[in-house]
GROMACS .gro file of C-alpha atoms in nm:
model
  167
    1UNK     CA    1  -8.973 -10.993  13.180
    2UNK     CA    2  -9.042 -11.144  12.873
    3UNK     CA    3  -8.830 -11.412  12.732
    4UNK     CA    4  -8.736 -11.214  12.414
    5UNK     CA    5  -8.601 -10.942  12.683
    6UNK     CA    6  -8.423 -11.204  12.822
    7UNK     CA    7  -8.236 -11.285  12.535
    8UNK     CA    8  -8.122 -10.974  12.430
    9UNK     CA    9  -7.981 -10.940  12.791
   10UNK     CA   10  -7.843 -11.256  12.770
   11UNK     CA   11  -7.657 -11.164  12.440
   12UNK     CA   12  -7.525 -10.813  12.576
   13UNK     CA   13  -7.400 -11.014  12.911
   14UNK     CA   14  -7.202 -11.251  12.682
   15UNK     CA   15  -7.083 -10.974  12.450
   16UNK     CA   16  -6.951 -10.780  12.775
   17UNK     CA   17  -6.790 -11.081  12.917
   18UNK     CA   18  -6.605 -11.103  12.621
   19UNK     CA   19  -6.491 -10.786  12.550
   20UNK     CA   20  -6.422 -10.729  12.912
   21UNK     CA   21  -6.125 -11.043  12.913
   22UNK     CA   22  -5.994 -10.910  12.580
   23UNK     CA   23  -5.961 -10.551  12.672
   24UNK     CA   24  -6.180 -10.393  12.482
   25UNK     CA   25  -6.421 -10.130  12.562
   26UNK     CA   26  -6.804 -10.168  12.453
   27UNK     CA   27  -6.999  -9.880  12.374
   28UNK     CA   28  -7.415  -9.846  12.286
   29UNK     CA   29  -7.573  -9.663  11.995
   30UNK     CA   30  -7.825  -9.408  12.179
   31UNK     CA   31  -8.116  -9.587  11.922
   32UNK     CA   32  -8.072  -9.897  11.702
   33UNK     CA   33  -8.208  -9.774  11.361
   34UNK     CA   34  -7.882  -9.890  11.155
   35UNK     CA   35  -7.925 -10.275  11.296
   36UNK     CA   36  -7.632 -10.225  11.555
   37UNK     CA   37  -7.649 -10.318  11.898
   38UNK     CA   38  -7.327 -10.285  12.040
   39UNK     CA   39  -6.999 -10.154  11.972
   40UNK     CA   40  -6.654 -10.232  12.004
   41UNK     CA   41  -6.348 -10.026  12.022
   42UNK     CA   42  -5.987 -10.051  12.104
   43UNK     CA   43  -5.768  -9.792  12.225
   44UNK     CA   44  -5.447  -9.689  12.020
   45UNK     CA   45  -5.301 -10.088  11.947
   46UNK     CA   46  -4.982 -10.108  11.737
   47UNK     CA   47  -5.125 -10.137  11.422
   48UNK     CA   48  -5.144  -9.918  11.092
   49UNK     CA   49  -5.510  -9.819  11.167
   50UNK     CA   50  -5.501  -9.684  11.534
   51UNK     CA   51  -5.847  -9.746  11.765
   52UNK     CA   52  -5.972  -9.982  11.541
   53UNK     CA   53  -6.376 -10.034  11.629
   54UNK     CA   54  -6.614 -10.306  11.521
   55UNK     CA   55  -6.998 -10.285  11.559
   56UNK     CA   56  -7.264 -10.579  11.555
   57UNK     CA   57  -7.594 -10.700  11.586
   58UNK     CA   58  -7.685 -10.939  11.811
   59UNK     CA   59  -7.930 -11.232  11.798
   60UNK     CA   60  -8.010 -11.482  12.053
   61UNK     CA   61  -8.172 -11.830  12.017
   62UNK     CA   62  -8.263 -12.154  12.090
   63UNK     CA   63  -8.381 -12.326  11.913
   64UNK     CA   64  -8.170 -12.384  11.634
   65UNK     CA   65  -8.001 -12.728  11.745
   66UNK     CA   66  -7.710 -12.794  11.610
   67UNK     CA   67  -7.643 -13.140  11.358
   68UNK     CA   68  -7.325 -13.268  11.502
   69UNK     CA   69  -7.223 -13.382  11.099
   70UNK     CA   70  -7.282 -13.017  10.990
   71UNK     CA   71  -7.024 -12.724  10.987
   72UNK     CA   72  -7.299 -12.445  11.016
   73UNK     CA   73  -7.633 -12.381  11.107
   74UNK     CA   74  -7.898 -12.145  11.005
   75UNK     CA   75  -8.054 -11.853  11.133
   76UNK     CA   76  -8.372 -11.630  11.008
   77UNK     CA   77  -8.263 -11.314  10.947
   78UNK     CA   78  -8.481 -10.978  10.920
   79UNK     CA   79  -8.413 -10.837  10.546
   80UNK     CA   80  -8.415 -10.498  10.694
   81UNK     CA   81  -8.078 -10.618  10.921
   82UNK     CA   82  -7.955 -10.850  10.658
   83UNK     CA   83  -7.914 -10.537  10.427
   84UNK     CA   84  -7.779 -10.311  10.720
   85UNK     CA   85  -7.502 -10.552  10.768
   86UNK     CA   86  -7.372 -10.649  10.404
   87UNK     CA   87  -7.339 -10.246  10.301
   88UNK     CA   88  -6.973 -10.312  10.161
   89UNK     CA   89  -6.827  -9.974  10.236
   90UNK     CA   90  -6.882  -9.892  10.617
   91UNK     CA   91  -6.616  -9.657  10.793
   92UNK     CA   92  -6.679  -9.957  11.072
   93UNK     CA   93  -6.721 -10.311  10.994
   94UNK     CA   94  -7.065 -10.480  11.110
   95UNK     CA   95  -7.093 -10.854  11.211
   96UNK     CA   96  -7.388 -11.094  11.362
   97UNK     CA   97  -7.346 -11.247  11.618
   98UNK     CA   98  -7.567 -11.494  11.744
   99UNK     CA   99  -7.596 -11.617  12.112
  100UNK     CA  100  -7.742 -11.990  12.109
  101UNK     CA  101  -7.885 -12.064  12.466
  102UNK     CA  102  -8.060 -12.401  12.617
  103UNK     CA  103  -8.469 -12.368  12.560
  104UNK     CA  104  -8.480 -12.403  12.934
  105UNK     CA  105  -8.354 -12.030  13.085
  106UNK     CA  106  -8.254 -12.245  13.413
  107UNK     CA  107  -7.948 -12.355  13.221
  108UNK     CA  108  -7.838 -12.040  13.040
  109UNK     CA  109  -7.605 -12.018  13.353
  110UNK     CA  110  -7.466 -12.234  13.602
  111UNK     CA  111  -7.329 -12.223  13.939
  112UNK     CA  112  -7.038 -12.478  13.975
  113UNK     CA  113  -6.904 -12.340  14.296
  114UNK     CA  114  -6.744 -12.067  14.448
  115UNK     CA  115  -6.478 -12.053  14.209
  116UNK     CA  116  -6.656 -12.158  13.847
  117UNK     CA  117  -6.949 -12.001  13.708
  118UNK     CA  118  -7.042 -12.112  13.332
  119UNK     CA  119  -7.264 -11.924  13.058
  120UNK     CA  120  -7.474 -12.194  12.844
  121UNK     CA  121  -7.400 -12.240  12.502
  122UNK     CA  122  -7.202 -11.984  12.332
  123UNK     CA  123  -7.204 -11.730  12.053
  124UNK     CA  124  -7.129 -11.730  11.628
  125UNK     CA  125  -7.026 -11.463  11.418
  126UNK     CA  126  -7.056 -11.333  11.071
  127UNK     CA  127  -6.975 -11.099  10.818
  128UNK     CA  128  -7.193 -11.034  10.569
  129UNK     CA  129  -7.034 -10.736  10.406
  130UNK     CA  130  -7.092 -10.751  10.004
  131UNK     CA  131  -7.363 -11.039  10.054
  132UNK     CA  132  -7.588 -11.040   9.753
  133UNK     CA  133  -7.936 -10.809   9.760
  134UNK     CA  134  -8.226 -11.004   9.737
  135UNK     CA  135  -8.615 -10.918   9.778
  136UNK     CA  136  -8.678 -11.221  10.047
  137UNK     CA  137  -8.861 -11.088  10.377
  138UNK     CA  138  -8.632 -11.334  10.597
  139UNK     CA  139  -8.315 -11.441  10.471
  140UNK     CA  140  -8.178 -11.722  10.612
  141UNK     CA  141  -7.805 -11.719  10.686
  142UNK     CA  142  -7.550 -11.988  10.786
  143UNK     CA  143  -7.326 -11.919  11.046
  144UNK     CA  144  -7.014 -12.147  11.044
  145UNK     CA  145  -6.949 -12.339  11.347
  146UNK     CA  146  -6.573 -12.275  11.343
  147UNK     CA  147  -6.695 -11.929  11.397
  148UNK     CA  148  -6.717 -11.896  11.775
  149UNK     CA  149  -6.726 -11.527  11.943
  150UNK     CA  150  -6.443 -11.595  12.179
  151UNK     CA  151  -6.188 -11.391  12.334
  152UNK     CA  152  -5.937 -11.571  12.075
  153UNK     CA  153  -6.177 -11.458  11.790
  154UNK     CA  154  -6.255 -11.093  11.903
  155UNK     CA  155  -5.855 -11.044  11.966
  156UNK     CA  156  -5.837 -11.178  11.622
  157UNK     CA  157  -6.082 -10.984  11.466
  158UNK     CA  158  -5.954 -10.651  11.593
  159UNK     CA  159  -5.593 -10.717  11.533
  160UNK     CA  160  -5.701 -10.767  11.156
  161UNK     CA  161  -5.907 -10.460  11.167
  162UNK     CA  162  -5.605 -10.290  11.305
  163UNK     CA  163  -5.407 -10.389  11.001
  164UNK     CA  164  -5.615 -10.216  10.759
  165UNK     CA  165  -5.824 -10.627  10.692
  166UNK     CA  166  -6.211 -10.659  10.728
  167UNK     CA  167  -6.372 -10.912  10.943
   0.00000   0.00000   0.00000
């Protein structure tokens, strides 16, 4: 398999994982031709905007190293994707979300022991809903670093999306 391959499995795996320990479901768009990889929906919830879903691209990389003094780091985006995902009036909300991974695939996960298990580095998010048009071929995008795609964030996410708020 190729390593590209790789990282898109990689980046579903991670996406699962996380949806799994928040309780959400995940579902798959039959072809990607609107820049959406995955999807995310909740069932019912308490809030005034019942099922609430969220859908996302997903990007995985490594080798954007991150500057320990900076709050963000960049990431090359496709303009095709970029202007998928900042269309300001979707019925569902979009977000990146990119996966950052060790260059070496031997470390993406690790085997502690029998009872830990750990998935190498992590994921980012952003929404760039009403981002600005532009005629670049690659657009590069900063991802904050207080950003993480954690169970914490998701559960966040989809309780605001529940409440009639945007990502």
């Amino acid at each position: 398999m190729h390593i590209t391959q790789q990282q898109e499995q990689f980046s579903r795996a991670y996406i699962h994982t996380i949806a799994s320990v928040a309780g959400f479901t995940i579902y798959t768009p039959l072809v990607d031709d609107d820049s959406v990889d995955l999807g995310i929906a909740q069932r019912g919830g308490r809030g005034t905007i019942r099922s609430p879903r969220l859908e996302m691209q997903l990007k995985c990389t490594y080798s954007h190293k991150l500057v320990s003094s900076l709050p963000h780091f960049n990431y090359p985006l496709k303009r095709k994707n970029y202007d998928d995902l900042r269309i300001p009036n979707l019925m569902i909300p979009r977000i990146l979300v990119v996966v950052r991974v060790p260059e070496d695939i031997t470390y993406w996960l690790r085997h502690h022991s029998e009872q830990r298990q750990s998935l190498r580095y992590g994921g980012y998010w952003l929404s760039l809903r009403g981002m600005p048009e532009t005629n670049q071929n690659t657009i590069t995008v900063s991802l904050p670093r207080s950003q993480q795609f954690t169970v914490d964030a998701l559960q966040g996410i989809m309780l605001c999306l529940s409440q009639g708020g945007l990502p």
